[in-house]
XYZ file of C-alpha atoms in Angstrom:
677
model
C 17.919 1.368 -15.314
C 15.984 -1.778 -14.372
C 12.260 -1.348 -13.800
C 11.027 -1.550 -10.230
C 7.984 -3.424 -11.599
C 10.033 -6.242 -13.098
C 12.378 -8.826 -11.611
C 14.309 -11.412 -13.619
C 15.971 -14.330 -11.880
C 15.705 -16.933 -14.668
C 18.518 -17.061 -17.207
C 17.789 -15.143 -20.374
C 18.703 -16.877 -23.664
C 17.989 -16.764 -27.385
C 14.808 -18.853 -27.096
C 13.095 -16.931 -24.257
C 14.494 -13.439 -24.911
C 11.563 -12.086 -26.941
C 8.902 -13.162 -24.445
C 10.880 -11.924 -21.432
C 11.361 -8.536 -23.133
C 7.594 -8.369 -23.762
C 6.885 -9.122 -20.098
C 9.303 -6.415 -18.932
C 7.766 -3.779 -21.250
C 4.244 -4.785 -20.182
C 5.122 -4.598 -16.466
C 6.633 -1.136 -16.868
C 3.875 0.249 -19.101
C 0.971 -1.095 -17.019
C 2.709 -0.531 -13.636
C 2.125 -4.199 -12.778
C 4.535 -6.243 -10.685
C 6.000 -9.197 -12.578
C 8.640 -11.775 -11.633
C 10.298 -14.214 -14.051
C 11.971 -17.012 -12.069
C 13.096 -20.621 -12.528
C 12.948 -21.699 -8.879
C 11.506 -20.397 -5.590
C 13.485 -17.469 -4.195
C 14.639 -17.375 -0.597
C 15.867 -20.968 -0.309
C 18.810 -22.326 -2.308
C 17.862 -25.980 -1.802
C 15.359 -26.051 -4.692
C 16.702 -27.190 -8.083
C 15.266 -29.081 -11.064
C 16.565 -31.416 -13.763
C 14.424 -29.855 -16.490
C 15.987 -27.028 -18.553
C 14.886 -24.035 -20.612
C 11.679 -22.826 -19.008
C 10.437 -19.775 -17.101
C 7.839 -19.236 -14.381
C 5.895 -15.971 -14.609
C 4.390 -14.534 -11.413
C 2.128 -11.500 -11.241
C -0.643 -10.403 -8.821
C -4.207 -11.504 -9.644
C -2.890 -13.909 -12.280
C -2.190 -17.625 -12.342
C 1.255 -19.056 -11.705
C 2.341 -19.409 -15.318
C 4.799 -22.087 -16.461
C 6.231 -21.573 -19.960
C 8.490 -24.170 -21.608
C 10.994 -23.703 -24.445
C 12.603 -27.168 -24.397
C 10.156 -29.090 -26.603
C 10.171 -31.994 -24.113
C 6.574 -31.951 -22.877
C 6.837 -35.035 -20.635
C 9.862 -33.611 -18.817
C 8.077 -30.249 -18.553
C 4.983 -31.848 -16.970
C 7.139 -33.642 -14.405
C 8.983 -30.439 -13.596
C 5.710 -28.543 -13.022
C 4.516 -31.288 -10.656
C 7.784 -31.091 -8.713
C 7.627 -27.284 -8.565
C 4.036 -27.299 -7.250
C 4.997 -29.939 -4.693
C 7.841 -27.703 -3.483
C 5.474 -24.729 -3.345
C 3.153 -26.791 -1.169
C 6.088 -27.546 1.110
C 6.951 -23.822 1.385
C 3.288 -23.065 2.102
C 3.338 -25.609 4.918
C 6.621 -24.205 6.289
C 5.157 -20.715 6.691
C 1.748 -22.039 7.850
C -0.121 -20.824 4.774
C -1.618 -24.268 4.208
C -4.286 -23.822 6.886
C -5.565 -20.710 5.080
C -5.118 -21.623 1.407
C -5.276 -25.430 1.513
C -3.141 -28.104 -0.127
C -2.027 -27.768 -3.779
C -4.803 -30.076 -4.972
C -7.373 -27.511 -3.787
C -5.931 -24.600 -5.803
C -3.743 -26.112 -8.528
C -6.493 -26.421 -11.147
C -7.674 -22.795 -10.814
C -4.372 -21.042 -10.100
C -1.803 -22.732 -12.380
C -1.392 -22.463 -16.170
C 1.029 -24.400 -18.380
C 2.262 -23.404 -21.838
C 4.490 -26.139 -23.335
C 5.153 -24.322 -26.626
C 6.875 -21.169 -25.443
C 8.570 -20.495 -28.785
C 5.208 -19.830 -30.434
C 3.846 -17.576 -27.657
C 3.527 -13.861 -27.250
C 2.388 -12.223 -24.034
C -0.967 -11.094 -25.412
C -1.897 -14.666 -26.308
C -1.740 -15.818 -22.685
C -3.148 -12.771 -20.853
C -6.813 -13.799 -20.912
C -6.106 -17.334 -19.753
C -3.957 -16.376 -16.767
C -6.235 -13.600 -15.420
C -8.247 -14.549 -12.297
C -11.736 -13.052 -11.913
C -12.694 -14.293 -8.438
C -11.345 -11.874 -5.723
C -10.981 -14.735 -3.219
C -8.875 -16.754 -5.672
C -6.914 -13.628 -6.584
C -5.952 -13.321 -2.938
C -4.776 -16.945 -2.699
C -2.749 -16.461 -5.893
C -1.068 -13.381 -4.402
C -0.170 -15.368 -1.294
C 1.453 -17.988 -3.520
C 3.379 -15.267 -5.367
C 4.590 -13.931 -2.019
C 5.931 -17.389 -1.103
C 7.745 -17.868 -4.407
C 9.224 -14.357 -4.484
C 10.476 -14.469 -0.891
C 8.081 -11.696 0.224
C 6.785 -13.722 3.139
C 3.692 -12.213 4.793
C 2.398 -13.023 8.250
C -0.572 -15.254 7.405
C -2.164 -14.462 10.775
C -2.262 -10.802 9.703
C -3.202 -11.002 6.010
C -5.356 -14.187 6.007
C -6.814 -15.637 2.820
C -10.379 -14.328 3.160
C -11.033 -10.873 1.632
C -11.003 -8.016 4.206
C -14.069 -5.888 4.985
C -13.679 -2.256 6.093
C -11.087 0.323 5.037
C -8.785 -0.176 8.015
C -8.751 -3.947 7.520
C -8.147 -3.579 3.762
C -4.946 -1.662 4.344
C -3.703 -3.594 7.390
C -4.263 -6.937 5.655
C -2.893 -5.994 2.259
C -0.550 -8.673 0.912
C 2.817 -6.970 0.473
C 5.204 -8.024 -2.283
C 8.790 -6.892 -2.833
C 9.127 -4.831 -5.994
C 11.921 -5.430 -8.501
C 14.428 -3.147 -6.757
C 13.760 -4.646 -3.332
C 13.973 -8.215 -4.650
C 17.252 -7.483 -6.439
C 18.791 -6.090 -3.247
C 17.918 -9.210 -1.252
C 18.750 -11.873 -3.834
C 21.153 -10.363 -6.361
C 24.810 -10.892 -5.508
C 27.067 -7.929 -6.339
C 30.808 -8.499 -6.093
C 31.672 -5.117 -4.621
C 31.808 -3.233 -1.346
C 30.276 -1.079 -0.114
C 26.776 -1.647 -1.488
C 24.623 1.413 -0.992
C 20.846 1.383 -0.799
C 18.926 4.649 -0.645
C 15.216 5.210 -0.286
C 12.589 7.527 1.063
C 11.044 7.018 4.474
C 8.777 3.961 4.237
C 10.455 2.255 1.275
C 11.337 -0.788 3.376
C 15.081 -0.256 3.896
C 15.211 -1.732 7.408
C 13.040 -4.696 6.405
C 15.351 -5.372 3.464
C 18.409 -5.223 5.726
C 16.767 -7.854 7.942
C 16.166 -10.084 4.907
C 19.757 -9.572 3.758
C 20.954 -10.359 7.291
C 18.965 -13.593 7.251
C 20.418 -14.589 3.870
C 23.997 -13.894 5.002
C 23.556 -15.660 8.343
C 22.269 -18.832 6.673
C 24.570 -18.905 3.646
C 27.783 -17.979 5.498
C 27.645 -20.060 8.683
C 31.167 -19.120 9.818
C 30.785 -15.383 9.267
C 30.808 -12.553 11.802
C 28.087 -9.974 11.106
C 27.208 -6.664 12.733
C 24.044 -4.657 12.162
C 24.441 -1.104 13.381
C 22.859 2.336 13.434
C 23.565 5.660 15.116
C 20.633 5.723 17.499
C 20.791 3.569 20.651
C 16.993 3.222 20.873
C 16.736 2.066 17.249
C 19.586 -0.423 17.804
C 17.792 -1.879 20.842
C 14.574 -2.108 18.817
C 16.350 -3.893 15.963
C 17.978 -6.344 18.364
C 14.542 -7.253 19.729
C 13.169 -7.646 16.192
C 15.867 -9.980 14.884
C 14.895 -13.118 16.906
C 11.223 -12.638 16.018
C 12.135 -12.105 12.373
C 14.380 -15.181 12.285
C 11.647 -17.256 13.915
C 9.074 -15.957 11.450
C 11.402 -16.740 8.514
C 11.998 -20.242 9.946
C 15.753 -19.792 10.361
C 16.907 -23.032 11.934
C 20.345 -21.814 13.012
C 20.620 -20.492 16.548
C 21.533 -16.824 16.959
C 24.975 -16.600 18.540
C 24.913 -13.096 19.979
C 28.291 -11.376 20.368
C 29.961 -14.350 18.700
C 28.520 -14.480 15.170
C 26.007 -11.643 15.276
C 26.015 -8.189 16.852
C 23.219 -5.603 16.734
C 24.496 -2.463 18.416
C 24.625 1.298 18.035
C 27.727 2.753 16.446
C 29.738 4.154 19.349
C 29.440 1.963 22.457
C 30.696 2.331 26.020
C 34.103 1.662 27.530
C 32.975 -1.025 30.001
C 31.512 -3.413 27.377
C 33.410 -4.451 24.228
C 30.160 -5.635 22.627
C 28.211 -2.424 23.256
C 29.043 -0.651 19.988
C 30.616 -1.139 16.576
C 33.438 1.348 17.193
C 33.944 -0.068 20.704
C 34.330 -3.630 19.378
C 36.724 -2.484 16.646
C 38.918 -0.775 19.235
C 39.038 -3.946 21.344
C 39.632 -6.234 18.353
C 42.634 -4.225 17.154
C 43.873 -3.225 20.611
C 43.662 0.522 20.004
C 42.475 3.162 22.527
C 38.710 3.680 22.831
C 37.712 7.348 23.005
C 34.625 8.525 24.852
C 32.519 11.369 23.553
C 33.671 14.884 24.382
C 33.432 18.300 22.771
C 36.672 17.630 20.896
C 36.191 13.871 20.396
C 33.375 13.821 17.865
C 32.377 10.547 16.219
C 33.919 11.749 12.979
C 37.259 12.351 14.675
C 37.383 9.112 16.657
C 36.547 7.031 13.553
C 39.246 8.816 11.540
C 41.760 8.267 14.360
C 40.851 4.578 14.655
C 41.239 4.071 10.898
C 44.653 5.774 10.905
C 45.825 3.592 13.791
C 44.648 0.342 12.172
C 46.262 1.206 8.843
C 49.630 1.353 10.620
C 49.421 -2.371 11.418
C 51.706 -4.537 9.293
C 49.278 -7.475 9.227
C 45.794 -6.960 7.734
C 43.033 -8.674 9.699
C 39.279 -8.244 9.746
C 36.920 -7.606 12.661
C 33.794 -8.594 10.688
C 32.852 -10.403 7.496
C 29.716 -8.328 6.857
C 28.517 -4.971 8.206
C 24.962 -3.681 7.722
C 24.448 0.027 8.462
C 20.948 1.486 8.856
C 20.061 5.209 8.798
C 23.346 6.050 7.063
C 22.435 9.746 6.823
C 23.261 9.996 10.547
C 26.931 9.080 10.021
C 30.111 10.866 8.923
C 32.037 9.482 5.949
C 34.887 8.441 8.265
C 32.651 5.761 9.831
C 31.964 4.186 6.430
C 35.686 4.220 5.621
C 36.462 2.562 8.960
C 33.822 -0.119 8.363
C 35.088 -0.811 4.853
C 38.638 -1.307 6.136
C 37.727 -3.719 8.956
C 35.178 -5.732 6.915
C 36.373 -8.767 4.944
C 33.452 -9.177 2.528
C 30.719 -6.530 2.127
C 29.471 -3.384 3.849
C 25.777 -2.637 3.194
C 24.829 1.025 3.718
C 21.136 2.012 3.836
C 19.857 5.568 4.190
C 16.981 7.954 3.548
C 17.300 10.192 0.459
C 15.177 12.902 1.985
C 17.269 13.069 5.119
C 20.048 14.141 2.713
C 17.802 16.434 0.718
C 19.295 19.543 2.315
C 22.842 18.664 1.333
C 24.570 21.013 -1.107
C 24.364 18.204 -3.648
C 22.255 15.095 -3.304
C 23.651 13.435 -6.432
C 25.640 10.910 -4.392
C 22.603 10.159 -2.242
C 20.356 9.361 -5.197
C 22.887 7.447 -7.288
C 23.416 4.343 -5.131
C 23.566 0.679 -6.156
C 19.892 0.258 -5.226
C 17.460 3.169 -5.287
C 14.057 2.660 -3.647
C 11.837 5.429 -4.957
C 8.478 3.889 -4.031
C 7.178 4.378 -0.512
C 5.140 1.328 0.509
C 4.097 2.524 3.944
C 2.601 5.844 3.014
C -0.099 6.817 0.535
C 1.596 8.683 -2.362
C -0.595 11.728 -1.660
C 0.598 11.833 1.933
C 4.190 11.606 0.760
C 3.667 14.413 -1.773
C 2.285 16.700 0.923
C 5.066 15.760 3.361
C 7.718 16.558 0.756
C 5.987 19.834 -0.112
C 5.905 20.949 3.521
C 9.443 19.724 4.164
C 10.836 21.641 1.185
C 8.576 24.689 1.509
C 7.137 24.177 -1.986
C 3.847 25.924 -1.172
C 5.522 28.935 0.443
C 6.877 32.130 -1.058
C 10.424 31.289 0.081
C 11.197 27.681 -0.809
C 13.690 25.779 1.316
C 14.746 23.319 -1.379
C 14.332 22.616 -5.084
C 15.472 19.589 -7.071
C 16.596 19.369 -10.663
C 14.408 17.330 -13.014
C 16.518 14.151 -12.846
C 16.621 14.406 -9.047
C 12.815 14.588 -8.897
C 12.620 11.469 -11.070
C 15.100 9.560 -8.915
C 13.021 10.452 -5.845
C 10.051 8.711 -7.469
C 8.301 11.607 -9.234
C 7.150 12.033 -12.806
C 7.751 15.603 -13.985
C 5.341 17.472 -16.263
C 5.941 21.121 -17.166
C 3.240 23.610 -18.101
C 3.010 27.152 -19.439
C 6.515 27.368 -20.835
C 8.090 25.586 -17.825
C 6.623 28.191 -15.451
C 4.663 25.497 -13.567
C 5.665 21.983 -12.555
C 3.305 19.080 -11.978
C 5.008 16.476 -9.797
C 3.223 13.154 -9.448
C 3.875 9.787 -7.824
C 2.573 6.474 -9.106
C -0.237 4.747 -7.192
C 0.885 1.761 -5.129
C -0.539 -1.723 -4.710
C -1.050 -1.224 -0.993
C -3.661 1.448 -1.683
C -5.286 0.298 -4.920
C -8.325 -1.093 -3.069
C -9.043 2.207 -1.307
C -8.628 4.633 -4.203
C -12.398 4.577 -4.654
C -12.962 5.538 -1.034
C -11.885 9.138 -1.804
C -10.124 9.444 1.541
C -8.163 12.652 2.112
C -4.599 11.622 2.896
C -3.866 14.550 5.226
C -6.106 16.872 7.207
C -4.919 20.209 8.566
C -6.634 21.069 11.856
C -6.125 24.727 12.802
C -7.100 25.569 16.403
C -7.646 28.779 18.369
C -7.112 29.701 21.988
C -4.359 28.746 24.425
C -2.474 26.153 22.398
C -1.767 23.386 24.923
C -5.361 23.110 26.161
C -6.875 23.540 22.689
C -4.475 20.977 21.179
C -5.280 18.386 23.847
C -9.020 18.769 23.222
C -8.505 18.604 19.458
C -6.406 15.426 19.674
C -9.042 13.682 21.789
C -11.778 14.735 19.339
C -9.755 13.368 16.408
C -9.153 10.047 18.171
C -12.876 9.699 18.902
C -13.738 10.544 15.288
C -11.284 7.967 13.923
C -12.699 5.385 16.327
C -16.267 6.124 15.226
C -15.334 5.809 11.527
C -13.323 2.608 12.100
C -15.132 0.263 14.515
C -12.181 -2.193 14.657
C -9.718 0.539 15.702
C -7.377 -0.298 18.587
C -4.936 1.759 20.629
C -2.090 0.354 18.472
C -3.560 1.989 15.341
C -2.934 5.621 16.347
C 0.308 7.491 16.938
C 0.448 11.006 18.416
C 3.674 12.915 17.718
C 4.424 16.232 19.449
C 6.897 18.094 17.255
C 7.924 21.126 19.292
C 11.037 21.128 21.474
C 9.776 23.058 24.495
C 8.207 22.538 27.903
C 4.748 22.968 26.414
C 5.250 19.644 24.603
C 5.665 17.716 27.845
C 2.749 19.504 29.473
C 0.602 18.483 26.501
C 1.756 14.854 26.804
C 0.825 14.863 30.508
C -2.573 16.314 29.671
C -3.235 13.634 27.033
C -2.191 10.962 29.515
C -5.124 12.047 31.678
C -7.730 12.860 29.018
C -7.426 9.944 26.585
C -8.142 7.119 29.070
C -11.265 8.953 30.231
C -12.475 9.387 26.641
C -11.487 6.018 25.143
C -10.554 3.599 27.916
C -7.056 3.269 26.410
C -3.911 3.703 28.449
C -1.270 6.123 27.136
C 2.376 5.248 26.560
C 4.590 8.361 26.729
C 7.322 6.856 24.568
C 9.745 9.731 25.116
C 9.912 8.398 28.683
C 9.525 4.624 28.175
C 11.718 4.573 25.021
C 9.579 1.804 23.510
C 6.284 1.030 21.841
C 3.955 -0.813 24.213
C 1.244 -3.072 22.826
C -2.375 -2.009 23.446
C -1.340 1.458 24.677
C -1.784 4.683 22.706
C 1.609 5.931 21.528
C 2.462 9.561 22.447
C 5.968 10.863 21.862
C 8.148 13.765 20.857
C 9.789 13.695 17.438
C 12.937 11.920 18.646
C 11.425 8.460 19.093
C 9.485 7.739 15.909
C 12.077 6.338 13.478
C 11.041 2.968 12.112
C 7.472 3.208 13.441
C 4.236 3.226 11.466
C 0.550 3.573 12.297
C -2.660 3.551 10.268
C -3.369 7.026 11.678
C -0.928 9.675 12.881
C -1.729 12.945 14.664
C 1.098 15.513 14.396
C 0.910 18.443 16.805
C 2.962 21.623 16.442
C 2.364 25.172 17.581
C 4.159 26.924 14.739
C 5.584 25.473 11.546
C 9.254 26.370 11.931
C 11.795 27.250 9.260
C 14.853 25.261 10.290
C 15.875 22.311 8.154
C 15.998 20.004 11.174
C 12.394 20.897 12.016
C 11.189 20.453 8.432
C 12.874 17.055 8.202
C 11.166 16.048 11.449
C 7.817 17.279 10.105
C 8.302 15.272 6.896
C 9.302 12.158 8.837
C 6.335 12.466 11.208
C 3.656 12.977 8.553
C 4.917 9.912 6.678
C 4.492 7.596 9.691
C 0.856 6.945 8.658
C -0.394 4.489 6.056
C -4.006 5.696 5.952
C -4.194 9.291 7.156
C -2.194 11.966 8.957
C -3.670 14.882 10.898
C -1.641 18.079 11.320
C -2.818 20.049 14.377
C -1.484 23.636 14.364
C -2.209 27.041 15.860
C -4.298 29.129 13.466
C -2.839 32.439 14.713
C 0.839 31.408 14.735
C 0.582 29.913 11.224
C -1.699 32.484 9.658
C 0.840 33.431 6.974
C 1.286 29.874 5.624
C -2.017 28.110 6.331
C -3.856 29.297 3.226
C -1.054 28.165 0.918
C -0.727 24.801 2.676
C -4.460 24.170 2.457
C -4.535 25.141 -1.198
C -1.583 22.885 -2.006
C -3.080 19.988 -0.043
C -6.433 20.420 -1.799
C -4.687 20.161 -5.145
C -2.917 16.965 -4.103
C -6.109 15.357 -2.771
C -8.284 16.346 -5.750
C -5.821 16.219 -8.655
C -3.251 13.721 -7.420
C -0.169 15.850 -8.043
C 1.863 18.777 -6.708
C 1.467 21.901 -8.805
C 4.200 24.389 -8.018
C 6.003 27.310 -9.566
C 9.757 26.610 -9.749
C 12.111 29.123 -8.150
C 13.981 31.598 -10.311
C 17.719 31.213 -10.848
C 18.290 33.904 -8.216
C 16.095 31.984 -5.738
C 17.948 28.749 -6.536
C 21.233 30.470 -5.775
C 19.816 31.746 -2.471
C 18.701 28.190 -1.604
C 22.136 26.782 -2.467
C 23.838 29.453 -0.367
C 21.498 28.773 2.552
C 22.117 25.037 2.368
C 25.860 25.600 2.178
C 25.737 27.701 5.340
C 23.432 25.271 7.143
C 25.657 22.289 6.375
C 28.838 23.938 7.540
C 30.264 22.111 10.521
C 29.508 24.894 12.965
C 26.960 25.658 15.636
C 24.141 28.129 15.182
C 25.916 30.347 17.712
C 29.053 30.471 15.549
C 26.966 30.987 12.416
C 25.194 34.008 13.951
C 28.410 35.452 15.379
C 29.858 35.574 11.852
C 26.824 37.548 10.716
C 27.246 39.858 13.715
C 30.821 40.377 12.513
C 29.490 41.370 9.099
C 27.165 43.928 10.715
C 29.845 45.063 13.210
C 27.650 44.362 16.237
C 29.268 45.635 19.417
C 30.033 42.949 22.071
C 27.698 44.686 24.541
C 24.654 43.879 22.387
C 25.511 40.398 21.087
C 23.970 38.255 23.816
C 20.626 40.092 23.737
C 20.608 40.196 19.929
C 21.247 36.452 19.722
C 18.141 35.873 21.877
C 16.098 38.105 19.562
C 17.283 36.221 16.473
C 16.463 32.836 18.032
C 13.025 33.982 19.154
C 12.289 35.433 15.720
C 13.571 32.803 13.263
C 14.527 29.837 15.430
C 17.818 28.099 14.663
C 17.434 28.791 10.953
C 20.674 28.808 8.946
C 19.174 31.021 6.212
C 21.928 33.630 5.944
C 19.815 36.339 4.318
C 16.938 35.882 6.730
C 19.148 35.955 9.851
C 21.130 38.909 8.490
C 17.936 40.901 7.882
C 16.496 40.170 11.352
C 19.815 40.876 13.083
C 20.480 44.093 11.179
C 16.981 45.500 11.790
C 16.962 44.702 15.496
C 20.532 45.926 16.016
C 19.576 49.301 14.558
C 16.595 49.416 16.899
C 18.824 48.582 19.853
C 21.272 51.333 18.961
C 18.437 53.822 18.654
C 16.659 52.824 21.866
C 19.645 51.720 23.920
C 17.963 48.602 25.295
C 15.797 45.854 23.826
C 13.212 46.195 26.557
C 12.415 49.671 25.296
C 11.648 48.394 21.777
C-alpha cells in the first residue's frame, strides 16, 4: 500500500530508482510529506525538453532539483525554465505580492544536484534544510503551488502567525500522498471509491476532481450529487467560488454541462435532482416519495426500465457522489449504468462503522485515514464515545486490520488484554503541540438543564474570547444534539443571551438552513455536515445509546480544529461521566486510547446488535418482534412501547430492549396498569 506521506509523479527508471526508494522510506519513517515530480501538478500545459531528472518537494526544505542525464548545461536551462514557470503560477494565484518574484527567493530556496547518480538522500539533507521560519513558510507556499494544494494567500499569508488561533487558521495545508493521487492519478475503471473519516478532505477533493474533469473534458456532462438537499445547495454555491479561486477560465454552464443537485429531485423541474434528470433523459416515469416508494425502490425500478432499452445511451459522462453512506446500493448501480466514463463515490468510513461488516467500506480505491480538520486527540475521543469504548457495554469493536485502515497504530499489552490505539500527529497541529491544549473538555452541569446549559454555553464563549483576543463570531459553532422541544427552547434562549454578552448576533441555522458570516452559528445536529469551526460547543442532556445518536455525537465533536466542549447533565450521565473523563484524561496526557477489548461473547453480542439495527425495519417493528418473543398481550403493547422508548430510546440492542420489555411487562401484569408502578 502506497504511503500517504509520499507521492510519485515522475517516471521511475533504473538510474533514479535507488534515490526515489530512499526518499519514500525516509518519508514514511519520519512521517514527513515528500513529493517527487517532474513538472508542476494541476496544469497540463507545462512540459520540458530536458530528460531524466526529478524535483523533490518537502516542507521546510528547499525545492530540490536532481539530474541523472549528465548534461549539466541542459539541466541548468531546465531549472531556469521550471523556476520561471513557478513564478508564473505564483503570479496566477496572487502569491507574488506575499512571497516576491523568483529572484528574491531563488538563491535561498532552490538547490541543484547535477550528479544524481552519485547521490544518496543523506548527502543532501543538510543542504536542503531551511533554518529561518519565515523562509520555511515561503518554501511551503511554493510546495503548495507545485503540488496543486493551492491555499488562499489572503488567509495563510507569508508572515509567520502569532497566537494559537492564528497559527491553526493560517496553517499552510498540503495534500498528502493519498489525496494527491486521487486528484491527479488516472485510473481506468469505474466506479472509483474514496473513503475517509470526517475531516479527511473528501468534499474538497471532489471539488478538485470536478475542476480537473471540467477543464480536461470540455464536451463532458458532469453531475455532482449528494443525498441532502441543504448540502447540495451549499456545494452549488461553493463551486463558482472554487472555480474562481482556482482560476478556471471556462464558464460554468449550469444544467447544460454541470449539475450540482441532491439525488432525488422534484417532478416540476427536470434539473432538480439526479434521479429526476435520469427519468427525463430516458423518458421513464418519475416516482415521488411515498411509504412504498423508497429511494432504493425507485432507483432499482429506473435501472430495470433503462436496461430494457435496445440502444445504450448515457445521461452523463462523469458522476461525483458525496456522502455515499447515505445511499442504497441501487443508486450506485443506476449511476454506473447511465454514466459513460467514471463514477466517483466518496463516503465516511465511520458513518459505516455500525455495519455488520465494514470491510467494503475500508477497502476502497483511495483510503483517507488522516483527518486534517481535527486534532488527532479530538478524533480519538470522538471515536471512543461513538463506539462506547470507555463504557462497560461497548457499541462497536474493530479487528486489528480495521483499526489500522481507520488510521490507528495498534499496540497490545498484558497478553493482549489491553489495546493502545494511537493516531499520528498531523502537520496542521505540529506548531501547537507545545501549547499543551486539551482537545476536548467535558462540562457537567447541575440544575434545570435548559437554563443551566444556556448559562454554561455563554460562559464558555466568553472564556474562549478572553483566551483568544482575535476570536470572531465565525470561529465558534454551537450544536444542540437532542431531538426534543427543549433543544429549540435552548436555541431561543441563546439567541437572547449571547448578543447581550458578546455583541454577536445568533444564526439559528436549523431555521435559516445556512451559515451566515459574522453571526454565531447555533443549530441542531441535522445541519452541520461539511462545516468546521476552531471551537465547537456540543450540548446534550443525556448521552444516548442509539447508533444514530452516537454517530451524530462523533460527527459533532469532530467539527472543531482546536477544541470541542461537551456540555452534559451531571445527574443524567452519572453512570458514564467518570469513565469518559478517565478515558479523555488518558488521551490528553498519553496521546492514545487505552481500552480493554471485548470478550468473544461480547463481540458476538455486538455483531447481533448491529445485525438487528441494520435490518430494514422500523424501531416499532423491531420492538413488536421482541414483544412476540415475550408473548406480550395486545392490551399492553402500546403502553409498553412507550416505556421502552423512554427507558432506552430507539436503541436496536436486542438484549437490552428484551430485558427492559420483559421486566416492565411482568410489572404491568402484576400491577395491572403502568401508572401504578
